[in-house]
Amino acid sequence: MSISFADPATLNHDQLEEGTSFAPRFDAAGLVTVVTVEAGSKDVLMLAHMNAEALALTLETGIAHYWSRSRAKMWKKGETSGETQQVVELRTDCDQDAIVLVVNQTGRGAACHTGRKTCFYRRAAVHDGVATLEDTGLPRLFDPKQVYASKA
Amino acid sequence: MSISFADPATLNHDQLEEGTSFAPRFDAAGLVTVVTVEAGSKDVLMLAHMNAEALALTLETGIAHYWSRSRAKMWKKGETSGETQQVVELRTDCDQDAIVLVVNQTGRGAACHTGRKTCFYRRAAVHDGVATLEDTGLPRLFDPKQVYASKA
């Protein structure tokens, strides 16, 4: 990891929120939350996490890298499925504990492991006081059984 | 809280990812992460969290409610600033631990406490191996000192 970040503990409130130092406020697990948005369509593709190494690798290579919490390892998005993400822009928020990553989604254009373009393919509805989900109808752009089984 | 959700522990993997039960997977602190997006522009306005009560209130009232981690209390967005958010759609992701909330941003159109439209007003750049931030030039739609001081 050759790219370095500032330490948020060295910044005051105004420097953190209005300054030019990139000082990501990693949480107790060493992670920031990342919202990945498709350039052009502006669709929210997925929500994931980065540690300092993943953030540095993403900036260095221009290819999205996350920290997989479920597998507890570095995750070059698309390494198995081929659906890599080319970074267009990386933004942080006022208190620097969140990232918006604007990307070009390569491959078949499916960011979600279910084969859909985005992970957010269901909307909430309320019927008689019970919250339910409705499919928004996004097609599967690949068959997850085939894509993941063949490389398992 | 009158709206109820399913318990994710009662669902199998396929029911969680493909089913119609809304079973938010709240984390150890009882929270899910929420990405708030403006209807129309599709700009990511902010990233915040909801507990079950905030999620239920949001669905019940059609007005965005979050759980403020810093103040450890229910947060009806815009209660102080007047910048409330009207819910257009609420979506969840494949494994139901994240929410995309599509809203109409009311008031002066500023979701961020700094007075800007969105919290993501700085982009990362790398110079000589050091990550820095550049202002994207979003104007302040209100003066935070005035808005928050007058109601403190």
PDB file of C-alpha atoms in Angstrom:
ATOM      1  CA  MET A   1       0.000   0.000   0.000  1.00  0.00           C
ATOM      2  CA  SER A   2       1.771   3.119  -1.184  1.00  0.00           C
ATOM      3  CA  ILE A   3      -1.014   5.691  -0.877  1.00  0.00           C
ATOM      4  CA  SER A   4      -1.246   7.274   2.544  1.00  0.00           C
ATOM      5  CA  PHE A   5      -4.121   8.984   4.321  1.00  0.00           C
ATOM      6  CA  ALA A   6      -4.176  11.587   7.058  1.00  0.00           C
ATOM      7  CA  ASP A   7      -5.045  10.584  10.615  1.00  0.00           C
ATOM      8  CA  PRO A   8      -8.444  12.108  11.510  1.00  0.00           C
ATOM      9  CA  ALA A   9      -7.290  12.477  15.139  1.00  0.00           C
ATOM     10  CA  THR A  10      -4.864  15.161  13.980  1.00  0.00           C
ATOM     11  CA  LEU A  11      -7.626  17.299  12.417  1.00  0.00           C
ATOM     12  CA  ASN A  12     -10.044  19.652  14.087  1.00  0.00           C
ATOM     13  CA  HIS A  13     -13.754  19.676  13.200  1.00  0.00           C
ATOM     14  CA  ASP A  14     -13.397  22.334  10.513  1.00  0.00           C
ATOM     15  CA  GLN A  15     -10.382  20.660   8.909  1.00  0.00           C
ATOM     16  CA  LEU A  16     -12.235  17.341   8.853  1.00  0.00           C
ATOM     17  CA  GLU A  17     -15.371  18.768   7.241  1.00  0.00           C
ATOM     18  CA  GLU A  18     -14.024  21.545   5.042  1.00  0.00           C
ATOM     19  CA  GLY A  19     -10.357  20.733   4.496  1.00  0.00           C
ATOM     20  CA  THR A  20      -8.337  19.031   1.787  1.00  0.00           C
ATOM     21  CA  SER A  21      -6.831  16.251   3.937  1.00  0.00           C
ATOM     22  CA  PHE A  22      -8.314  12.852   3.174  1.00  0.00           C
ATOM     23  CA  ALA A  23      -8.564  11.384   6.667  1.00  0.00           C
ATOM     24  CA  PRO A  24     -11.010   8.463   6.512  1.00  0.00           C
ATOM     25  CA  ARG A  25     -12.660   7.763   9.854  1.00  0.00           C
ATOM     26  CA  PHE A  26     -12.398   3.973   9.896  1.00  0.00           C
ATOM     27  CA  ASP A  27     -14.665   2.379  12.512  1.00  0.00           C
ATOM     28  CA  ALA A  28     -13.619   0.054  15.342  1.00  0.00           C
ATOM     29  CA  ALA A  29     -13.295  -2.771  12.791  1.00  0.00           C
ATOM     30  CA  GLY A  30     -11.087  -0.574  10.592  1.00  0.00           C
ATOM     31  CA  LEU A  31     -13.768  -0.065   7.934  1.00  0.00           C
ATOM     32  CA  VAL A  32     -15.625   2.711   6.132  1.00  0.00           C
ATOM     33  CA  THR A  33     -18.939   2.154   4.378  1.00  0.00           C
ATOM     34  CA  VAL A  34     -18.946   2.502   0.608  1.00  0.00           C
ATOM     35  CA  VAL A  35     -21.937   3.242  -1.631  1.00  0.00           C
ATOM     36  CA  THR A  36     -21.155   2.191  -5.182  1.00  0.00           C
ATOM     37  CA  VAL A  37     -23.000   4.125  -7.873  1.00  0.00           C
ATOM     38  CA  GLU A  38     -22.967   3.508 -11.609  1.00  0.00           C
ATOM     39  CA  ALA A  39     -21.668   6.421 -13.679  1.00  0.00           C
ATOM     40  CA  GLY A  40     -24.245   7.576 -16.189  1.00  0.00           C
ATOM     41  CA  SER A  41     -27.352   5.851 -14.818  1.00  0.00           C
ATOM     42  CA  LYS A  42     -26.512   6.924 -11.247  1.00  0.00           C
ATOM     43  CA  ASP A  43     -28.092   3.696 -10.016  1.00  0.00           C
ATOM     44  CA  VAL A  44     -26.937   2.616  -6.560  1.00  0.00           C
ATOM     45  CA  LEU A  45     -25.340  -0.736  -7.366  1.00  0.00           C
ATOM     46  CA  MET A  46     -24.308  -2.021  -3.942  1.00  0.00           C
ATOM     47  CA  LEU A  47     -23.178  -1.157  -0.454  1.00  0.00           C
ATOM     48  CA  ALA A  48     -19.892  -2.547   0.841  1.00  0.00           C
ATOM     49  CA  HIS A  49     -16.912  -1.736   3.071  1.00  0.00           C
ATOM     50  CA  MET A  50     -13.258  -0.822   2.651  1.00  0.00           C
ATOM     51  CA  ASN A  51     -10.354  -0.935   5.038  1.00  0.00           C
ATOM     52  CA  ALA A  52      -7.341   1.342   4.475  1.00  0.00           C
ATOM     53  CA  GLU A  53      -5.674  -1.187   2.200  1.00  0.00           C
ATOM     54  CA  ALA A  54      -8.756  -1.643  -0.002  1.00  0.00           C
ATOM     55  CA  LEU A  55      -9.203   2.132  -0.229  1.00  0.00           C
ATOM     56  CA  ALA A  56      -5.548   2.609  -1.193  1.00  0.00           C
ATOM     57  CA  LEU A  57      -5.691  -0.228  -3.744  1.00  0.00           C
ATOM     58  CA  THR A  58      -8.854   1.252  -5.256  1.00  0.00           C
ATOM     59  CA  LEU A  59      -7.204   4.651  -5.684  1.00  0.00           C
ATOM     60  CA  GLU A  60      -3.936   3.153  -6.932  1.00  0.00           C
ATOM     61  CA  THR A  61      -5.345   0.722  -9.475  1.00  0.00           C
ATOM     62  CA  GLY A  62      -8.572   2.467 -10.497  1.00  0.00           C
ATOM     63  CA  ILE A  63     -10.378  -0.845  -9.900  1.00  0.00           C
ATOM     64  CA  ALA A  64     -12.787  -1.252  -6.957  1.00  0.00           C
ATOM     65  CA  HIS A  65     -11.424  -3.264  -4.038  1.00  0.00           C
ATOM     66  CA  TYR A  66     -13.475  -3.902  -0.911  1.00  0.00           C
ATOM     67  CA  TRP A  67     -12.998  -5.696   2.375  1.00  0.00           C
ATOM     68  CA  SER A  68     -15.290  -8.697   2.517  1.00  0.00           C
ATOM     69  CA  ARG A  69     -16.667  -8.883   6.048  1.00  0.00           C
ATOM     70  CA  SER A  70     -18.231 -12.324   5.475  1.00  0.00           C
ATOM     71  CA  ARG A  71     -15.005 -13.843   4.125  1.00  0.00           C
ATOM     72  CA  ALA A  72     -12.677 -11.594   6.172  1.00  0.00           C
ATOM     73  CA  LYS A  73     -10.420 -10.930   3.209  1.00  0.00           C
ATOM     74  CA  MET A  74      -9.538  -8.437   0.508  1.00  0.00           C
ATOM     75  CA  TRP A  75     -12.121  -8.542  -2.247  1.00  0.00           C
ATOM     76  CA  LYS A  76     -11.273  -7.388  -5.734  1.00  0.00           C
ATOM     77  CA  LYS A  77     -14.828  -7.018  -6.964  1.00  0.00           C
ATOM     78  CA  GLY A  78     -15.422  -9.215 -10.013  1.00  0.00           C
ATOM     79  CA  GLU A  79     -12.424 -11.469  -9.408  1.00  0.00           C
ATOM     80  CA  THR A  80     -14.689 -14.517  -9.664  1.00  0.00           C
ATOM     81  CA  SER A  81     -17.583 -13.222 -11.749  1.00  0.00           C
ATOM     82  CA  GLY A  82     -15.613 -10.995 -14.113  1.00  0.00           C
ATOM     83  CA  GLU A  83     -17.812  -8.049 -13.115  1.00  0.00           C
ATOM     84  CA  THR A  84     -15.033  -5.636 -12.166  1.00  0.00           C
ATOM     85  CA  GLN A  85     -15.680  -1.947 -11.504  1.00  0.00           C
ATOM     86  CA  GLN A  86     -13.613   0.858 -13.020  1.00  0.00           C
ATOM     87  CA  VAL A  87     -13.401   3.891 -10.769  1.00  0.00           C
ATOM     88  CA  VAL A  88     -14.680   7.157 -12.226  1.00  0.00           C
ATOM     89  CA  GLU A  89     -14.716   9.183  -9.014  1.00  0.00           C
ATOM     90  CA  LEU A  90     -14.369   8.587  -5.283  1.00  0.00           C
ATOM     91  CA  ARG A  91     -16.047  11.032  -2.906  1.00  0.00           C
ATOM     92  CA  THR A  92     -16.217  11.221   0.865  1.00  0.00           C
ATOM     93  CA  ASP A  93     -18.797  12.809   3.132  1.00  0.00           C
ATOM     94  CA  CYS A  94     -18.742  15.682   5.595  1.00  0.00           C
ATOM     95  CA  ASP A  95     -17.322  13.700   8.525  1.00  0.00           C
ATOM     96  CA  GLN A  96     -15.294  11.322   6.347  1.00  0.00           C
ATOM     97  CA  ASP A  97     -16.785   8.043   7.545  1.00  0.00           C
ATOM     98  CA  ALA A  98     -18.470   7.134   4.248  1.00  0.00           C
ATOM     99  CA  ILE A  99     -17.497   6.903   0.603  1.00  0.00           C
ATOM    100  CA  VAL A 100     -19.405   7.241  -2.648  1.00  0.00           C
ATOM    101  CA  LEU A 101     -17.610   5.314  -5.376  1.00  0.00           C
ATOM    102  CA  VAL A 102     -18.740   6.163  -8.910  1.00  0.00           C
ATOM    103  CA  VAL A 103     -17.860   3.336 -11.303  1.00  0.00           C
ATOM    104  CA  ASN A 104     -18.263   1.869 -14.735  1.00  0.00           C
ATOM    105  CA  GLN A 105     -19.586  -1.631 -14.145  1.00  0.00           C
ATOM    106  CA  THR A 106     -17.842  -3.992 -16.578  1.00  0.00           C
ATOM    107  CA  GLY A 107     -18.692  -7.554 -17.628  1.00  0.00           C
ATOM    108  CA  ARG A 108     -22.394  -8.195 -18.043  1.00  0.00           C
ATOM    109  CA  GLY A 109     -23.192  -5.145 -15.950  1.00  0.00           C
ATOM    110  CA  ALA A 110     -24.254  -7.074 -12.875  1.00  0.00           C
ATOM    111  CA  ALA A 111     -22.918  -5.777  -9.566  1.00  0.00           C
ATOM    112  CA  CYS A 112     -25.015  -8.174  -7.458  1.00  0.00           C
ATOM    113  CA  HIS A 113     -24.023 -11.769  -6.789  1.00  0.00           C
ATOM    114  CA  THR A 114     -27.602 -12.759  -7.707  1.00  0.00           C
ATOM    115  CA  GLY A 115     -26.817 -11.727 -11.294  1.00  0.00           C
ATOM    116  CA  ARG A 116     -28.831  -8.518 -11.198  1.00  0.00           C
ATOM    117  CA  LYS A 117     -27.505  -5.080 -12.051  1.00  0.00           C
ATOM    118  CA  THR A 118     -27.914  -3.826  -8.500  1.00  0.00           C
ATOM    119  CA  CYS A 119     -28.411  -5.419  -5.090  1.00  0.00           C
ATOM    120  CA  PHE A 120     -31.434  -3.177  -4.481  1.00  0.00           C
ATOM    121  CA  TYR A 121     -33.976  -5.126  -6.550  1.00  0.00           C
ATOM    122  CA  ARG A 122     -36.818  -5.155  -4.003  1.00  0.00           C
ATOM    123  CA  ARG A 123     -38.952  -2.324  -2.663  1.00  0.00           C
ATOM    124  CA  ALA A 124     -40.835  -2.240   0.616  1.00  0.00           C
ATOM    125  CA  ALA A 125     -44.611  -2.162   0.786  1.00  0.00           C
ATOM    126  CA  VAL A 126     -46.866  -2.202   3.838  1.00  0.00           C
ATOM    127  CA  HIS A 127     -50.006  -4.346   3.934  1.00  0.00           C
ATOM    128  CA  ASP A 128     -52.141  -4.393   7.086  1.00  0.00           C
ATOM    129  CA  GLY A 129     -49.264  -3.252   9.258  1.00  0.00           C
ATOM    130  CA  VAL A 130     -46.837  -5.852   7.924  1.00  0.00           C
ATOM    131  CA  ALA A 131     -43.843  -4.775   5.843  1.00  0.00           C
ATOM    132  CA  THR A 132     -43.303  -6.884   2.745  1.00  0.00           C
ATOM    133  CA  LEU A 133     -41.029  -6.741  -0.305  1.00  0.00           C
ATOM    134  CA  GLU A 134     -41.944  -6.488  -3.965  1.00  0.00           C
ATOM    135  CA  ASP A 135     -39.558  -7.413  -6.775  1.00  0.00           C
ATOM    136  CA  THR A 136     -38.849  -4.405  -8.998  1.00  0.00           C
ATOM    137  CA  GLY A 137     -38.368  -6.768 -11.928  1.00  0.00           C
ATOM    138  CA  LEU A 138     -34.647  -6.451 -12.623  1.00  0.00           C
ATOM    139  CA  PRO A 139     -33.526  -9.280 -14.925  1.00  0.00           C
ATOM    140  CA  ARG A 140     -30.629 -11.606 -14.083  1.00  0.00           C
ATOM    141  CA  LEU A 141     -27.706 -10.789 -16.362  1.00  0.00           C
ATOM    142  CA  PHE A 142     -25.916 -13.990 -15.395  1.00  0.00           C
ATOM    143  CA  ASP A 143     -26.788 -17.272 -13.717  1.00  0.00           C
ATOM    144  CA  PRO A 144     -25.121 -17.171 -10.298  1.00  0.00           C
ATOM    145  CA  LYS A 145     -25.093 -20.982 -10.017  1.00  0.00           C
ATOM    146  CA  GLN A 146     -23.025 -21.240 -13.173  1.00  0.00           C
ATOM    147  CA  VAL A 147     -20.755 -18.270 -12.520  1.00  0.00           C
ATOM    148  CA  TYR A 148     -19.810 -19.140  -8.959  1.00  0.00           C
ATOM    149  CA  ALA A 149     -19.921 -22.934  -9.181  1.00  0.00           C
ATOM    150  CA  SER A 150     -17.460 -23.073 -12.064  1.00  0.00           C
ATOM    151  CA  LYS A 151     -14.825 -21.195 -10.072  1.00  0.00           C
ATOM    152  CA  ALA A 152     -15.479 -22.683  -6.652  1.00  0.00           C
TER     153      ALA A 152
ATOM    154  CA  MET B   1     -44.411   1.266  16.323  1.00  0.00           C
ATOM    155  CA  SER B   2     -47.211  -0.506  14.541  1.00  0.00           C
ATOM    156  CA  ILE B   3     -45.417  -1.836  11.470  1.00  0.00           C
ATOM    157  CA  SER B   4     -43.778  -5.203  12.009  1.00  0.00           C
ATOM    158  CA  PHE B   5     -40.917  -6.903  10.214  1.00  0.00           C
ATOM    159  CA  ALA B   6     -40.032 -10.564   9.808  1.00  0.00           C
ATOM    160  CA  ASP B   7     -37.194 -12.077  11.832  1.00  0.00           C
ATOM    161  CA  PRO B   8     -34.323 -12.917   9.438  1.00  0.00           C
ATOM    162  CA  ALA B   9     -33.411 -15.898  11.654  1.00  0.00           C
ATOM    163  CA  THR B  10     -36.654 -17.572  10.534  1.00  0.00           C
ATOM    164  CA  LEU B  11     -35.757 -17.338   6.829  1.00  0.00           C
ATOM    165  CA  ASN B  12     -33.453 -19.528   4.792  1.00  0.00           C
ATOM    166  CA  HIS B  13     -30.930 -18.052   2.348  1.00  0.00           C
ATOM    167  CA  ASP B  14     -33.273 -18.161  -0.618  1.00  0.00           C
ATOM    168  CA  GLN B  15     -36.184 -16.639   1.302  1.00  0.00           C
ATOM    169  CA  LEU B  16     -33.902 -13.852   2.535  1.00  0.00           C
ATOM    170  CA  GLU B  17     -32.571 -12.992  -0.919  1.00  0.00           C
ATOM    171  CA  GLU B  18     -35.501 -13.761  -3.202  1.00  0.00           C
ATOM    172  CA  GLY B  19     -38.563 -13.713  -0.977  1.00  0.00           C
ATOM    173  CA  THR B  20     -41.250 -11.190  -0.132  1.00  0.00           C
ATOM    174  CA  SER B  21     -40.657 -11.058   3.646  1.00  0.00           C
ATOM    175  CA  PHE B  22     -39.051  -7.817   4.771  1.00  0.00           C
ATOM    176  CA  ALA B  23     -36.629  -9.100   7.410  1.00  0.00           C
ATOM    177  CA  PRO B  24     -34.027  -6.375   7.987  1.00  0.00           C
ATOM    178  CA  ARG B  25     -30.744  -7.769   9.290  1.00  0.00           C
ATOM    179  CA  PHE B  26     -30.026  -5.224  12.003  1.00  0.00           C
ATOM    180  CA  ASP B  27     -26.406  -5.333  13.197  1.00  0.00           C
ATOM    181  CA  ALA B  28     -25.205  -5.881  16.773  1.00  0.00           C
ATOM    182  CA  ALA B  29     -26.154  -2.275  17.559  1.00  0.00           C
ATOM    183  CA  GLY B  30     -29.642  -2.831  16.130  1.00  0.00           C
ATOM    184  CA  LEU B  31     -28.994  -0.734  13.008  1.00  0.00           C
ATOM    185  CA  VAL B  32     -29.123  -1.002   9.237  1.00  0.00           C
ATOM    186  CA  THR B  33     -27.213   1.363   6.949  1.00  0.00           C
ATOM    187  CA  VAL B  34     -29.313   3.672   4.795  1.00  0.00           C
ATOM    188  CA  VAL B  35     -28.258   5.391   1.575  1.00  0.00           C
ATOM    189  CA  THR B  36     -30.533   8.335   0.889  1.00  0.00           C
ATOM    190  CA  VAL B  37     -30.951   9.254  -2.765  1.00  0.00           C
ATOM    191  CA  GLU B  38     -32.831  12.209  -4.216  1.00  0.00           C
ATOM    192  CA  ALA B  39     -35.675  11.266  -6.546  1.00  0.00           C
ATOM    193  CA  GLY B  40     -35.204  12.796  -9.977  1.00  0.00           C
ATOM    194  CA  SER B  41     -31.538  13.802  -9.775  1.00  0.00           C
ATOM    195  CA  LYS B  42     -30.572  10.420  -8.247  1.00  0.00           C
ATOM    196  CA  ASP B  43     -27.852  12.223  -6.273  1.00  0.00           C
ATOM    197  CA  VAL B  44     -26.692  10.351  -3.175  1.00  0.00           C
ATOM    198  CA  LEU B  45     -27.617  12.849  -0.465  1.00  0.00           C
ATOM    199  CA  MET B  46     -26.313  11.181   2.686  1.00  0.00           C
ATOM    200  CA  LEU B  47     -25.571   7.948   4.477  1.00  0.00           C
ATOM    201  CA  ALA B  48     -27.214   7.256   7.830  1.00  0.00           C
ATOM    202  CA  HIS B  49     -28.626   4.474  10.000  1.00  0.00           C
ATOM    203  CA  MET B  50     -32.037   3.239  11.111  1.00  0.00           C
ATOM    204  CA  ASN B  51     -33.105   1.011  13.952  1.00  0.00           C
ATOM    205  CA  ALA B  52     -36.379  -0.919  13.735  1.00  0.00           C
ATOM    206  CA  GLU B  53     -38.336   1.990  15.181  1.00  0.00           C
ATOM    207  CA  ALA B  54     -36.895   4.525  12.713  1.00  0.00           C
ATOM    208  CA  LEU B  55     -37.566   2.165   9.824  1.00  0.00           C
ATOM    209  CA  ALA B  56     -41.150   1.611  10.955  1.00  0.00           C
ATOM    210  CA  LEU B  57     -41.723   5.354  11.500  1.00  0.00           C
ATOM    211  CA  THR B  58     -40.321   6.098   8.054  1.00  0.00           C
ATOM    212  CA  LEU B  59     -42.699   3.617   6.413  1.00  0.00           C
ATOM    213  CA  GLU B  60     -45.657   4.725   8.541  1.00  0.00           C
ATOM    214  CA  THR B  61     -45.293   8.471   8.136  1.00  0.00           C
ATOM    215  CA  GLY B  62     -43.631   8.720   4.721  1.00  0.00           C
ATOM    216  CA  ILE B  63     -41.060  11.054   6.304  1.00  0.00           C
ATOM    217  CA  ALA B  64     -37.454   9.931   6.777  1.00  0.00           C
ATOM    218  CA  HIS B  65     -36.505   9.023  10.347  1.00  0.00           C
ATOM    219  CA  TYR B  66     -33.020   7.857  11.265  1.00  0.00           C
ATOM    220  CA  TRP B  67     -31.229   6.758  14.416  1.00  0.00           C
ATOM    221  CA  SER B  68     -28.568   9.303  15.284  1.00  0.00           C
ATOM    222  CA  ARG B  69     -25.527   7.372  16.475  1.00  0.00           C
ATOM    223  CA  SER B  70     -23.738  10.509  17.680  1.00  0.00           C
ATOM    224  CA  ARG B  71     -26.713  11.720  19.739  1.00  0.00           C
ATOM    225  CA  ALA B  72     -28.036   8.209  20.488  1.00  0.00           C
ATOM    226  CA  LYS B  73     -31.617   9.225  19.730  1.00  0.00           C
ATOM    227  CA  MET B  74     -34.372   9.108  17.146  1.00  0.00           C
ATOM    228  CA  TRP B  75     -33.711  11.662  14.454  1.00  0.00           C
ATOM    229  CA  LYS B  76     -36.550  13.015  12.367  1.00  0.00           C
ATOM    230  CA  LYS B  77     -34.414  14.442   9.587  1.00  0.00           C
ATOM    231  CA  GLY B  78     -35.037  18.171   9.206  1.00  0.00           C
ATOM    232  CA  GLU B  79     -36.593  18.616  12.636  1.00  0.00           C
ATOM    233  CA  THR B  80     -34.155  21.460  13.359  1.00  0.00           C
ATOM    234  CA  SER B  81     -33.239  22.652   9.878  1.00  0.00           C
ATOM    235  CA  GLY B  82     -36.622  22.236   8.231  1.00  0.00           C
ATOM    236  CA  GLU B  83     -35.037  20.032   5.573  1.00  0.00           C
ATOM    237  CA  THR B  84     -37.370  17.049   5.906  1.00  0.00           C
ATOM    238  CA  GLN B  85     -37.365  14.192   3.415  1.00  0.00           C
ATOM    239  CA  GLN B  86     -40.518  12.748   1.830  1.00  0.00           C
ATOM    240  CA  VAL B  87     -40.216   9.071   1.049  1.00  0.00           C
ATOM    241  CA  VAL B  88     -40.747   8.088  -2.583  1.00  0.00           C
ATOM    242  CA  GLU B  89     -39.494   4.516  -2.336  1.00  0.00           C
ATOM    243  CA  LEU B  90     -37.627   2.326   0.137  1.00  0.00           C
ATOM    244  CA  ARG B  91     -35.586  -0.577  -1.203  1.00  0.00           C
ATOM    245  CA  THR B  92     -33.483  -3.231   0.495  1.00  0.00           C
ATOM    246  CA  ASP B  93     -30.549  -5.253  -0.812  1.00  0.00           C
ATOM    247  CA  CYS B  94     -29.970  -8.929  -1.482  1.00  0.00           C
ATOM    248  CA  ASP B  95     -29.080  -9.881   2.103  1.00  0.00           C
ATOM    249  CA  GLN B  96     -31.331  -7.227   3.702  1.00  0.00           C
ATOM    250  CA  ASP B  97     -28.690  -5.397   5.724  1.00  0.00           C
ATOM    251  CA  ALA B  98     -28.864  -2.134   3.772  1.00  0.00           C
ATOM    252  CA  ILE B  99     -31.563   0.260   2.598  1.00  0.00           C
ATOM    253  CA  VAL B 100     -31.817   2.687  -0.296  1.00  0.00           C
ATOM    254  CA  LEU B 101     -34.260   5.445   0.575  1.00  0.00           C
ATOM    255  CA  VAL B 102     -35.436   7.522  -2.397  1.00  0.00           C
ATOM    256  CA  VAL B 103     -36.760  10.892  -1.226  1.00  0.00           C
ATOM    257  CA  ASN B 104     -37.925  14.328  -2.192  1.00  0.00           C
ATOM    258  CA  GLN B 105     -35.681  16.678  -0.225  1.00  0.00           C
ATOM    259  CA  THR B 106     -37.827  19.562   1.076  1.00  0.00           C
ATOM    260  CA  GLY B 107     -36.841  22.952   2.486  1.00  0.00           C
ATOM    261  CA  ARG B 108     -33.903  24.567   0.746  1.00  0.00           C
ATOM    262  CA  GLY B 109     -32.874  21.214  -0.696  1.00  0.00           C
ATOM    263  CA  ALA B 110     -29.908  20.745   1.606  1.00  0.00           C
ATOM    264  CA  ALA B 111     -29.548  17.290   3.125  1.00  0.00           C
ATOM    265  CA  CYS B 112     -26.145  18.028   4.683  1.00  0.00           C
ATOM    266  CA  HIS B 113     -25.723  19.836   8.002  1.00  0.00           C
ATOM    267  CA  THR B 114     -23.078  22.000   6.286  1.00  0.00           C
ATOM    268  CA  GLY B 115     -25.876  23.527   4.190  1.00  0.00           C
ATOM    269  CA  ARG B 116     -24.956  21.702   1.001  1.00  0.00           C
ATOM    270  CA  LYS B 117     -27.316  19.572  -1.063  1.00  0.00           C
ATOM    271  CA  THR B 118     -25.387  16.387  -0.309  1.00  0.00           C
ATOM    272  CA  CYS B 119     -22.780  15.314   2.222  1.00  0.00           C
ATOM    273  CA  PHE B 120     -20.535  14.060  -0.598  1.00  0.00           C
ATOM    274  CA  TYR B 121     -19.107  17.420  -1.691  1.00  0.00           C
ATOM    275  CA  ARG B 122     -15.433  16.409  -1.893  1.00  0.00           C
ATOM    276  CA  ARG B 123     -13.677  14.042  -4.275  1.00  0.00           C
ATOM    277  CA  ALA B 124     -10.416  12.209  -3.669  1.00  0.00           C
ATOM    278  CA  ALA B 125      -7.284  12.932  -5.661  1.00  0.00           C
ATOM    279  CA  VAL B 126      -3.810  11.464  -5.270  1.00  0.00           C
ATOM    280  CA  HIS B 127      -0.707  13.635  -5.459  1.00  0.00           C
ATOM    281  CA  ASP B 128       2.726  12.057  -4.963  1.00  0.00           C
ATOM    282  CA  GLY B 129       1.277   9.095  -3.112  1.00  0.00           C
ATOM    283  CA  VAL B 130      -0.781  11.211  -0.723  1.00  0.00           C
ATOM    284  CA  ALA B 131      -4.576  11.153  -0.908  1.00  0.00           C
ATOM    285  CA  THR B 132      -6.171  14.598  -0.764  1.00  0.00           C
ATOM    286  CA  LEU B 133      -9.669  16.016  -1.191  1.00  0.00           C
ATOM    287  CA  GLU B 134     -10.945  18.548  -3.705  1.00  0.00           C
ATOM    288  CA  ASP B 135     -14.157  20.513  -3.235  1.00  0.00           C
ATOM    289  CA  THR B 136     -16.650  19.738  -6.018  1.00  0.00           C
ATOM    290  CA  GLY B 137     -18.032  23.263  -5.631  1.00  0.00           C
ATOM    291  CA  LEU B 138     -21.506  22.608  -4.214  1.00  0.00           C
ATOM    292  CA  PRO B 139     -22.963  25.866  -2.875  1.00  0.00           C
ATOM    293  CA  ARG B 140     -24.296  26.233   0.661  1.00  0.00           C
ATOM    294  CA  LEU B 141     -28.094  26.503   0.520  1.00  0.00           C
ATOM    295  CA  PHE B 142     -28.261  27.660   4.137  1.00  0.00           C
ATOM    296  CA  ASP B 143     -25.871  29.012   6.738  1.00  0.00           C
ATOM    297  CA  PRO B 144     -25.419  26.230   9.308  1.00  0.00           C
ATOM    298  CA  LYS B 145     -24.370  28.669  12.046  1.00  0.00           C
ATOM    299  CA  GLN B 146     -27.677  30.516  11.708  1.00  0.00           C
ATOM    300  CA  VAL B 147     -29.894  27.457  11.231  1.00  0.00           C
ATOM    301  CA  TYR B 148     -28.540  25.430  14.144  1.00  0.00           C
ATOM    302  CA  ALA B 149     -27.673  28.266  16.536  1.00  0.00           C
ATOM    303  CA  SER B 150     -31.183  29.719  16.506  1.00  0.00           C
ATOM    304  CA  LYS B 151     -32.696  26.413  17.631  1.00  0.00           C
ATOM    305  CA  ALA B 152     -29.987  25.274  20.038  1.00  0.00           C
TER     306      ALA B 152
END
